GROMACS .gro file of C-alpha atoms in nm:
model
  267
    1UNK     CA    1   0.953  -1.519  -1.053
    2UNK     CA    2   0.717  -1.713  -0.867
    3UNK     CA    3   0.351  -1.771  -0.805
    4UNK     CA    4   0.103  -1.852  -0.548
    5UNK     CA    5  -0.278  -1.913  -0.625
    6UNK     CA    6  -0.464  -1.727  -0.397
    7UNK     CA    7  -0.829  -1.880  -0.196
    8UNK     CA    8  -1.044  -1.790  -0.536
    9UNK     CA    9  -0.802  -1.900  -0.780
   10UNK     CA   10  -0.601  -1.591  -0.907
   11UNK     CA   11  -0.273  -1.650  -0.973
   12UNK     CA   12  -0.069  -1.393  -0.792
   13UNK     CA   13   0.310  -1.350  -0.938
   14UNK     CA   14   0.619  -1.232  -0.672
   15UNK     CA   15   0.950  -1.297  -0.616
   16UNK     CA   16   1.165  -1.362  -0.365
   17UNK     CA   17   1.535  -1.269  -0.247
   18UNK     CA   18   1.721  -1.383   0.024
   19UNK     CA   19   1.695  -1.598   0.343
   20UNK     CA   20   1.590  -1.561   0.668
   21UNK     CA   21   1.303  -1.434   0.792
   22UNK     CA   22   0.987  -1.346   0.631
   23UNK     CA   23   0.933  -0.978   0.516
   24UNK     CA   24   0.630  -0.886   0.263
   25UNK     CA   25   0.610  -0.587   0.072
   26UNK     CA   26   0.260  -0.424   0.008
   27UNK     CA   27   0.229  -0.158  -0.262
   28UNK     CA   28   0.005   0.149  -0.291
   29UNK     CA   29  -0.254   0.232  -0.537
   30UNK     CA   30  -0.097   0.167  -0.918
   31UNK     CA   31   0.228   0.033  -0.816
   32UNK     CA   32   0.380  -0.302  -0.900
   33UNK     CA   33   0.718  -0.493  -0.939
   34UNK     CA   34   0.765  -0.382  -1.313
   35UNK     CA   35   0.692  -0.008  -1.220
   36UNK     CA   36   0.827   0.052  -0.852
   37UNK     CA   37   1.186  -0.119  -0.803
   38UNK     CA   38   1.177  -0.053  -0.407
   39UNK     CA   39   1.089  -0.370  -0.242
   40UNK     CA   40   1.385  -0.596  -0.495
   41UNK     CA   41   1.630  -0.301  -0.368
   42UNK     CA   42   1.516  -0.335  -0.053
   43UNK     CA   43   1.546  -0.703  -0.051
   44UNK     CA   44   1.867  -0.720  -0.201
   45UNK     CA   45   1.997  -0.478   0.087
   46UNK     CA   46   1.858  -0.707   0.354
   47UNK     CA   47   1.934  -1.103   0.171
   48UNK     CA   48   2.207  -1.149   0.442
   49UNK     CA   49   1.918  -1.200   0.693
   50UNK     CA   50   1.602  -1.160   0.564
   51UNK     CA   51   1.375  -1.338   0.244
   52UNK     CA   52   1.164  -1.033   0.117
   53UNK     CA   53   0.841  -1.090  -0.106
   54UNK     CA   54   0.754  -0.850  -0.345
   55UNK     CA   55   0.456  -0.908  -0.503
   56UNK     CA   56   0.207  -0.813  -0.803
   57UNK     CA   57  -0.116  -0.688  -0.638
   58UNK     CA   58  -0.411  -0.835  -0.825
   59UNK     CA   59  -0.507  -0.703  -1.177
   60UNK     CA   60  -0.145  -0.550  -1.171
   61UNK     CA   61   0.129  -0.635  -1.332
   62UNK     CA   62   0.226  -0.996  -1.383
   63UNK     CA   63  -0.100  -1.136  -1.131
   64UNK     CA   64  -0.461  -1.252  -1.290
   65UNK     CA   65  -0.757  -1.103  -1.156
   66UNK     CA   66  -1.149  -1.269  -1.095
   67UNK     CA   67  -1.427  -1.090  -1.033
   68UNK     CA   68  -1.636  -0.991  -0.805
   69UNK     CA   69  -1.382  -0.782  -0.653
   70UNK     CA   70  -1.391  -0.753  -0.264
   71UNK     CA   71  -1.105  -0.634  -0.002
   72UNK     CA   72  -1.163  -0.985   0.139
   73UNK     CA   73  -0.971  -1.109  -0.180
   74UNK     CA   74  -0.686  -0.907  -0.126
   75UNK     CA   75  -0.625  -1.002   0.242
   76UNK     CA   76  -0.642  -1.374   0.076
   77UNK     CA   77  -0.386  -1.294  -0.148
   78UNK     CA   78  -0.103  -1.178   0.079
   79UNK     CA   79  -0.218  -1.436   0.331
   80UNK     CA   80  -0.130  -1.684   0.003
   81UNK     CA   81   0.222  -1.505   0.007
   82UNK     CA   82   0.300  -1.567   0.402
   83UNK     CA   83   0.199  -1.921   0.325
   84UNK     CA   84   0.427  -1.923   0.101
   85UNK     CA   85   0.730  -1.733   0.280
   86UNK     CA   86   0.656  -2.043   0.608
   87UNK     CA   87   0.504  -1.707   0.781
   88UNK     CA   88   0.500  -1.567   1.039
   89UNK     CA   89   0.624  -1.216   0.843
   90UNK     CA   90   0.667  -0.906   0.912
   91UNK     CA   91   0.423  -0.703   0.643
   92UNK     CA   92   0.533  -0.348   0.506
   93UNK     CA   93   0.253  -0.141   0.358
   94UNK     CA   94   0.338   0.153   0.156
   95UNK     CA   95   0.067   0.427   0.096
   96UNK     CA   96  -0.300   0.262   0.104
   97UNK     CA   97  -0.107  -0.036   0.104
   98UNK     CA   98  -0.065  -0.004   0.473
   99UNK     CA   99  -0.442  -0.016   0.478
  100UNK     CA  100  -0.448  -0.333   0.360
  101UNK     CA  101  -0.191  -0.484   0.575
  102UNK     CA  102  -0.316  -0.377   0.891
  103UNK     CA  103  -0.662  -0.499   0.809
  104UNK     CA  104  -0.475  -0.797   0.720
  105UNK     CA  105  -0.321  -0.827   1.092
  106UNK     CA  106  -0.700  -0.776   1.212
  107UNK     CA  107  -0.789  -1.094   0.958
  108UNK     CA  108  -0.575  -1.274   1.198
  109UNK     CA  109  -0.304  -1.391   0.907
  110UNK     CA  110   0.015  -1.516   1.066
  111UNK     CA  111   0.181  -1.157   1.087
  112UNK     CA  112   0.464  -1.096   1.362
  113UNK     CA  113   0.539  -0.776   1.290
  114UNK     CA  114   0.367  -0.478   1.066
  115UNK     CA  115   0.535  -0.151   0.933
  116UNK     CA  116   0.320   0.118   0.735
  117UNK     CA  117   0.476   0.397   0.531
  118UNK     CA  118   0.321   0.733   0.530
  119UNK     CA  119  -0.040   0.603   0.497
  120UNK     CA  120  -0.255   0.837   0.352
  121UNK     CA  121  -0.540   0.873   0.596
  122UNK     CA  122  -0.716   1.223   0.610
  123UNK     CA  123  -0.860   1.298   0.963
  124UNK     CA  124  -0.892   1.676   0.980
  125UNK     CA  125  -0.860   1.950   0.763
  126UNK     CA  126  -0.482   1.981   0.671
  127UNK     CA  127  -0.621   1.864   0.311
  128UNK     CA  128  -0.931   1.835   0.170
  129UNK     CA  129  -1.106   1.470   0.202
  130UNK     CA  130  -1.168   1.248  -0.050
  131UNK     CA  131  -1.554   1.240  -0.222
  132UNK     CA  132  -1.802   1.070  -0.066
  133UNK     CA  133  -1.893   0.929  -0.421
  134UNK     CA  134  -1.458   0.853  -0.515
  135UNK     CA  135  -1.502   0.471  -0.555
  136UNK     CA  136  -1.848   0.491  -0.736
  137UNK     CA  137  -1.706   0.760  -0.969
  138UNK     CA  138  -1.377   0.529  -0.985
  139UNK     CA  139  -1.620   0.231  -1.086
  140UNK     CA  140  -1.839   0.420  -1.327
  141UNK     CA  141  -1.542   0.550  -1.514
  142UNK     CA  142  -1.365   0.195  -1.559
  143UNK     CA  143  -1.727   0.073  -1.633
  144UNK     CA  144  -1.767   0.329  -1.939
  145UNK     CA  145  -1.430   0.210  -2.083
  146UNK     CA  146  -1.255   0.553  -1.917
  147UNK     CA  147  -0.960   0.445  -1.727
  148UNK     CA  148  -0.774   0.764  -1.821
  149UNK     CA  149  -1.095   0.926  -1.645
  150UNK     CA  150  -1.062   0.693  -1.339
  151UNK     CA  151  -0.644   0.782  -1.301
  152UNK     CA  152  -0.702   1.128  -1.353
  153UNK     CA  153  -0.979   1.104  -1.059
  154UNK     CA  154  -0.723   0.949  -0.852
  155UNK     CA  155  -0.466   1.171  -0.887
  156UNK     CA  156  -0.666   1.501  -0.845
  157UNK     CA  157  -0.877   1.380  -0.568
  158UNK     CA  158  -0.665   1.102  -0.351
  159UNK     CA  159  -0.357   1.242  -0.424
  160UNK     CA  160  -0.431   1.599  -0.452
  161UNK     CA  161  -0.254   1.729  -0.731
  162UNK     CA  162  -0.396   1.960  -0.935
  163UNK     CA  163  -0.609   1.908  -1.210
  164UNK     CA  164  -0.379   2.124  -1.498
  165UNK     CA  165  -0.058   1.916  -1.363
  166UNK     CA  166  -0.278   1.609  -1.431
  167UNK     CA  167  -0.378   1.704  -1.767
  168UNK     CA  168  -0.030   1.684  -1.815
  169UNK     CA  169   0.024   1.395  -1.705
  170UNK     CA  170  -0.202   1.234  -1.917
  171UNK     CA  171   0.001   1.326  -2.259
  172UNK     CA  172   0.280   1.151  -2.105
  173UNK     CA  173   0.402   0.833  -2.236
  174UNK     CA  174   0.396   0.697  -1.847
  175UNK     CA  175   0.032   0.723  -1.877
  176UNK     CA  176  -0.074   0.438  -2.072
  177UNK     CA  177   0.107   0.213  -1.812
  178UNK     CA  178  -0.148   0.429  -1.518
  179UNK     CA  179  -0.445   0.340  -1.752
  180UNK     CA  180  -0.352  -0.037  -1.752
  181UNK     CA  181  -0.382  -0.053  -1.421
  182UNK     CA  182  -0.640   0.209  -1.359
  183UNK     CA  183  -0.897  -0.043  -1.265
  184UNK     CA  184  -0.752  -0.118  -0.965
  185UNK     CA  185  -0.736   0.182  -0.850
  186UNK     CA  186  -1.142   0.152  -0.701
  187UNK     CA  187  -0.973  -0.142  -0.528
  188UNK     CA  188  -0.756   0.074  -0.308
  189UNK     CA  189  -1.027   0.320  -0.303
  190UNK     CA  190  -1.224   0.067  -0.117
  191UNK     CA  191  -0.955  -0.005   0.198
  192UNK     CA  192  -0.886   0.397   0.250
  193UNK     CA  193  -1.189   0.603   0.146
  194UNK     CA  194  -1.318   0.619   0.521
  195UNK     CA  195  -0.990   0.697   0.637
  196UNK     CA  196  -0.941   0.942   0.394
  197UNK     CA  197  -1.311   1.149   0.471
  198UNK     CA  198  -1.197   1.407   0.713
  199UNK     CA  199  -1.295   1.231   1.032
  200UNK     CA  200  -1.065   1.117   1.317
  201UNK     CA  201  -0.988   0.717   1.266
  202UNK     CA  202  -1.245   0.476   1.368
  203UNK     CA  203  -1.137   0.358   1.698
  204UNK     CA  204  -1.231  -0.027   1.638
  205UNK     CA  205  -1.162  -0.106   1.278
  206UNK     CA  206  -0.796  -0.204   1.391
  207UNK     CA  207  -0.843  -0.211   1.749
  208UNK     CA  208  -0.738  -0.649   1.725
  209UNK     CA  209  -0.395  -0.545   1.603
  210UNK     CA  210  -0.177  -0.659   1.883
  211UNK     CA  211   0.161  -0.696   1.716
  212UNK     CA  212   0.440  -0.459   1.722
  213UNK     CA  213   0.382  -0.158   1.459
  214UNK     CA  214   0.593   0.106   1.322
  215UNK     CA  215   0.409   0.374   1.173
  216UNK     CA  216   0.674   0.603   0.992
  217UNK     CA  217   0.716   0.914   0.770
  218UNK     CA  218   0.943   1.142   0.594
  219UNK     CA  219   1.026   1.502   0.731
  220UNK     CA  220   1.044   1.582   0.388
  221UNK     CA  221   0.675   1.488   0.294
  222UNK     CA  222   0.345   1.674   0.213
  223UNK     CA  223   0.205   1.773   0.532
  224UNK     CA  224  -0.098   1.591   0.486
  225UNK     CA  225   0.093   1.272   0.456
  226UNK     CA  226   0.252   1.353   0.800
  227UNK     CA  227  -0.077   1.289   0.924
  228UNK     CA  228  -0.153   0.915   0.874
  229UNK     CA  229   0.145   0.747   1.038
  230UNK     CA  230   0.085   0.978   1.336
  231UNK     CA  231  -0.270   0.879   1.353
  232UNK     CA  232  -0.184   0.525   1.357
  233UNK     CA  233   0.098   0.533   1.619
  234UNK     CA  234  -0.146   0.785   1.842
  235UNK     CA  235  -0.426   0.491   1.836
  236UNK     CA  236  -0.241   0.151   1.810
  237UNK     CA  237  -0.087   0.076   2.184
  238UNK     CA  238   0.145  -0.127   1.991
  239UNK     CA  239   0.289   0.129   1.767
  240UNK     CA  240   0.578   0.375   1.777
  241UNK     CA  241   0.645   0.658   1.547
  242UNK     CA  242   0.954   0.706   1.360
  243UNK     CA  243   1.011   0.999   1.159
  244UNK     CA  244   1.291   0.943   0.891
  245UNK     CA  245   1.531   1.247   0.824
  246UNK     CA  246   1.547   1.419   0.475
  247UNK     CA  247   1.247   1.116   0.300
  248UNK     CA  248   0.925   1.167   0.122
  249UNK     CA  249   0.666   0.970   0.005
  250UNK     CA  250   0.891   0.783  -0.198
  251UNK     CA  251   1.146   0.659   0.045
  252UNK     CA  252   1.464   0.538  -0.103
  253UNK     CA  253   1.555   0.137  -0.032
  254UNK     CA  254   1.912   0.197   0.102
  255UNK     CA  255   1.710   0.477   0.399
  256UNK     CA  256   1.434   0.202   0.455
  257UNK     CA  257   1.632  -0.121   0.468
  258UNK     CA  258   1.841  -0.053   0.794
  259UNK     CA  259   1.518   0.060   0.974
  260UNK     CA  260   1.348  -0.233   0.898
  261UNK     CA  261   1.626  -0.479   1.033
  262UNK     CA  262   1.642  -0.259   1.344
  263UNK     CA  263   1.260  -0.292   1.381
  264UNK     CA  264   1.287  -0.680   1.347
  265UNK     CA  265   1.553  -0.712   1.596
  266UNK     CA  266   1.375  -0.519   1.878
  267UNK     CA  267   1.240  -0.739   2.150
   0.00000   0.00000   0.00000
């Protein structure tokens, strides 16, 4: 393991496997190294060409957090991985990680190429959108000392399960690992919640992205997940859409890998 301290001093924890050139891993909402193994399989499948960065999103796992939080801090932190990785990268965002990466292109940080994975942008009414109120309720809930409350809001409202399945969730013994990180949740909230209200994607907010992009998803995935990647391929002039045979949300490493070194050897 290794660490990089990002612009206002959190320490944020990764590791790194292979050589070659750059690739970055961005996790979704909840998701870190000691929870999600796809970026290490992923970047044990591409060593031979590649040195892939997985890393601990801050307040997750094995990172440090400092307050005030603000998306700003975020972008700092994987711009702290590049500069570690020599940069230029390509940058893979999974979920609302993809979010963050491509507002992270827009920042301007040394990115050469960007892939997003089924982000989970709502633009019409194939699902309902999220609250208008989702990251205050998200706050006021970690605020109170109710991260269970907070996960449980995420999961019924972001992710749209429903709210008996989630009850069930919460007697699981998974669940106390959800709560730990529950407070990062809001965070996430924050980079997707107008891209998850129902209306078409705002035209400018990524309009400066001017690098290759490969917006993919599973033909095996919820609908409403379909909807995202499309979205982003129909406004970036940069992007293609690939749709990967027989995946869902959770794509498996040894699918994603072989796409990803095709995508960095295109001209």
């Amino acid at each position: 393991m290794g660490t990089v301290r990002s612009k206002d001093g959190t320490i944020i924890a990764f590791d790194a496997v292979g050589e070659g050139q750059p690739l970055v891993m961005v996790d979704g909402a909840t998701s870190h190294r000691a929870v999600n193994p796809l970026g290490a399989e992923v970047g044990e499948l591409l060593r031979d060409g590649f040195r892939t960065y997985t890393y601990d999103r801050r307040g997750r796992g094995q990172s440090t957090d400092t307050a005030p939080y603000a998306t700003e801090r975020e972008i700092e932190d994987l711009a702290a991985i590049i500069a570690d990785a020599g940069g230029p990268a390509i940058v893979c965002g999974f979920s609302s990680g993809a979010a963050l990466a491509l507002d992270a292109a827009v920042a301007g940080l040394p990115i050469s190429r960007l892939v997003v994975w089924e982000p989970p942008f709502i633009i019409d009414d194939t699902r309902p959108p999220l609250p208008p109120d989702y990251v205050e309720r998200l706050d006021e809930a970690i605020a109170q000392g109710r991260p269970g409350d907070a996960a449980a809001l995420f999961f019924t409202a972001a992710v749209g399960m429903p709210a008996e399945v989630v009850d069930g969730f919460r007697q699981s013994p998974f669940w106390a690992a959800v709560e730990e990180v529950a407070h990062t949740i809001a965070y996430d909230g924050r980079f997707v919640a107008s891209a998850m209200a129902g209306n078409p994607l705002d035209e400018d907010r990524w309009a400066a992205v001017d690098v290759p992009v490969l917006a993919m998803h599973g033909d095996g995935t919820d609908p409403s997940l379909m909807v995202g990647a499309r979205a982003v391929a129909e406004l970036l002039p940069t992007a293609t859409l690939q749709v990967v045979k027989g995946e869902r949300h959770g794509v498996a490493a040894d699918v994603l890998a072989p796409v990803l070194r095709r995508f960095a050897e295109t001209g």
